[in-house]
Short mmCIF file of C-alpha atoms in Angstrom, two decimals:
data_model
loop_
_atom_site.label_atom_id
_atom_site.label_comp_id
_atom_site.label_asym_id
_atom_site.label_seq_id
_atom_site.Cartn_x
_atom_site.Cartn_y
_atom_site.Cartn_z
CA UNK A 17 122.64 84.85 86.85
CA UNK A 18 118.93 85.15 87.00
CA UNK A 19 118.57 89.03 88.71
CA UNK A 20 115.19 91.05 89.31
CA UNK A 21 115.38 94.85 89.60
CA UNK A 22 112.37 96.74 90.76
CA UNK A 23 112.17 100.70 89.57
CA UNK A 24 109.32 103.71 89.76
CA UNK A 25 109.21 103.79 93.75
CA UNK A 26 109.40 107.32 94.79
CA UNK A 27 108.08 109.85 97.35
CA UNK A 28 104.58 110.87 96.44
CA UNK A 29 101.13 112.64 98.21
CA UNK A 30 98.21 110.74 99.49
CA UNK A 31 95.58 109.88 96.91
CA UNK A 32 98.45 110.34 94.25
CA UNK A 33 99.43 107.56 91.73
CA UNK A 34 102.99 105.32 90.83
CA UNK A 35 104.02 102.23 88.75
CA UNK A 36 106.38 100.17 89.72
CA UNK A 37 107.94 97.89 87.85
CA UNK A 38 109.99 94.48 87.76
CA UNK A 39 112.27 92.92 85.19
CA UNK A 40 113.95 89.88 85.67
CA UNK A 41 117.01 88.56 83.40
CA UNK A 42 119.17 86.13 83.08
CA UNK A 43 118.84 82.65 81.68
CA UNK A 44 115.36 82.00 81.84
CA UNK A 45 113.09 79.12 80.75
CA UNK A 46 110.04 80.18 82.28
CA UNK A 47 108.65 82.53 85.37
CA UNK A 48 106.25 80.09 86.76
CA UNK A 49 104.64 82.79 89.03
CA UNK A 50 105.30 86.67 89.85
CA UNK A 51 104.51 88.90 92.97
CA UNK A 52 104.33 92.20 94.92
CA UNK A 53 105.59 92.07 98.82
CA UNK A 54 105.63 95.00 100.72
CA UNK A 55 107.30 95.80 103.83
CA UNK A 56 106.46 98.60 106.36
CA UNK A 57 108.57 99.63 109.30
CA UNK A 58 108.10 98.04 112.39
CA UNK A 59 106.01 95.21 110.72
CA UNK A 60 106.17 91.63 108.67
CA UNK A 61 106.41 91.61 104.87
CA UNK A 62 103.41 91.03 103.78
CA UNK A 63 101.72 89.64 99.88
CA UNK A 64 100.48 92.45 97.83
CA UNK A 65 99.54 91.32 94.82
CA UNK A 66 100.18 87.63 92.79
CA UNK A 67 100.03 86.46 89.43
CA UNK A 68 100.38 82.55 89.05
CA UNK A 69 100.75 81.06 85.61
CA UNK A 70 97.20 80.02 85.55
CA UNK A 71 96.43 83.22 85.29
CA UNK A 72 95.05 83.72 89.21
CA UNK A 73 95.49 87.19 90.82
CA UNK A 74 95.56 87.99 94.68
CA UNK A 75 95.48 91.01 96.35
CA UNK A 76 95.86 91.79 99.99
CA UNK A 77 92.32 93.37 101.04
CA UNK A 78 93.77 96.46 101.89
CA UNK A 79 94.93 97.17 98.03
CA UNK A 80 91.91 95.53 96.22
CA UNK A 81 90.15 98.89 94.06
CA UNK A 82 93.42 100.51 93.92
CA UNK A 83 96.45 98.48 93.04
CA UNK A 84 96.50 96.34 89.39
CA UNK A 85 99.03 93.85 88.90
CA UNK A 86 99.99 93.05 85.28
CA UNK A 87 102.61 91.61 83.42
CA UNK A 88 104.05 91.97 80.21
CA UNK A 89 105.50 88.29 79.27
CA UNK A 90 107.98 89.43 76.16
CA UNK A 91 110.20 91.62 78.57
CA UNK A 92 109.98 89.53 81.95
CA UNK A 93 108.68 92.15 83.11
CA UNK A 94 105.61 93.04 85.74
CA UNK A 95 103.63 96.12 86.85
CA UNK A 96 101.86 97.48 90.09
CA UNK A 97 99.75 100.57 89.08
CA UNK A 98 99.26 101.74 92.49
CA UNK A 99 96.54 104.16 92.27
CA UNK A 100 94.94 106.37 95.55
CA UNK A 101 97.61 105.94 97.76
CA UNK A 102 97.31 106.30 101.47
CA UNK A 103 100.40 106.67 103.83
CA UNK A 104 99.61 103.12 105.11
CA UNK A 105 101.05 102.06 101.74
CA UNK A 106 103.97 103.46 102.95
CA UNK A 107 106.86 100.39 102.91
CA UNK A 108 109.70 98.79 100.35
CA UNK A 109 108.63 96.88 97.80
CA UNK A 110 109.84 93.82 96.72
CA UNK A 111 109.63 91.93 93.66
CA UNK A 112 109.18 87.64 93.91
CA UNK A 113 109.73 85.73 91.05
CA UNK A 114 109.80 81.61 90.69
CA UNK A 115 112.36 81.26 87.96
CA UNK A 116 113.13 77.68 86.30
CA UNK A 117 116.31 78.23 84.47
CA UNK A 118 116.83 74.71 83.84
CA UNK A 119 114.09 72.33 82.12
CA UNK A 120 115.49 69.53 84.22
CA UNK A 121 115.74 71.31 87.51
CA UNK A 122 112.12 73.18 89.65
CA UNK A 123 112.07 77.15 89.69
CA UNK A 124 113.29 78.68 92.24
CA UNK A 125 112.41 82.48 94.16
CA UNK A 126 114.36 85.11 93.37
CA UNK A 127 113.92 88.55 95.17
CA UNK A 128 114.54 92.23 94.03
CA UNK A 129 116.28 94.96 96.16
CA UNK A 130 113.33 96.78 96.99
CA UNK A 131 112.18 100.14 96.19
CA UNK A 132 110.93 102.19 98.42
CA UNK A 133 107.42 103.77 98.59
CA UNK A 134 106.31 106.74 100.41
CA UNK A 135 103.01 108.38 100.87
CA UNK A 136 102.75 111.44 102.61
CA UNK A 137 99.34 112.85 103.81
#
C-alpha cells in the first residue's frame, strides 16, 4: 500500500527556518507530480508549492522568496525548506502525491497525515 509520511514540522520563532519532508512507499511505478498544501485554522487548504514531472514549480505568492520545493527522485522523497517564517505560515502541512502503481492503470492522489507548523512571533 502506497503511504506518504510527512516529518520536520515543529514549533519554531518568526523569521526562523524548518524542512519538511515527504517520503512515499509502497509499490510505485512512477510519482507523476508532488506537492505542499497547507492548512490554517479557520480557513481552506490551500497549494503551497508543486512540482509536476515536467519539471514546473508553483508557489502560492505568499511563500515565493522564502519556501524551495525540491525533490530527491532515488528515495521518493520531497523537501520544503521553509525559510523566514512568519506566524501566517502557521497551519498543517500536507503532502500530495499522484502515484501510478500500475503501468496499466492512471496515478492516483495520495495524502500524508500532516505535520503541523507553528510560528510564533
Amino acid at each position: 500500500q502506497v503511504r506518504l509520511v510527512e516529518s520536520g514540522g515543529g514549533l519554531v520563532q518568526a523569521g526562523e527556518s524548518l524542512r519538511l519532508s515527504c517520503t512515499a512507499s509502497g509499490d510505485i511505478i512512477c510519482i507523476s507530480a508532488m506537492g505542499w498544501y497547507r492548512q490554517a485554522p479557520g480557513k481552506q487548504r490551500e497549494l503551497v508549492a508543486a512540482l509536476t514531472s515536467n519539471g514546473n514549480t508553483n508557489y502560492a505568492d505568499s511563500v515565493k522568496g522564502r519556501f524551495t520545493f525540491s525533490r530527491d527522485n532515488a528515495k521518493n522523497t520531497v523537501y520544503l525548506q521553509m525559510n523566514s517564517l512568519k506566524p501566517e505560515d502557521t497551519a498543517v502541512y500536507y503532502c500530495n502525491a499522484a502515484i501510478r502503481t500500475r503501468i496499466s492503470s492512471p496515478p492516483y492522489d495520495y495524502w500524508g497525515q500532516g505535520t503541523q507548523v507553528t510560528v510564533s512571533s
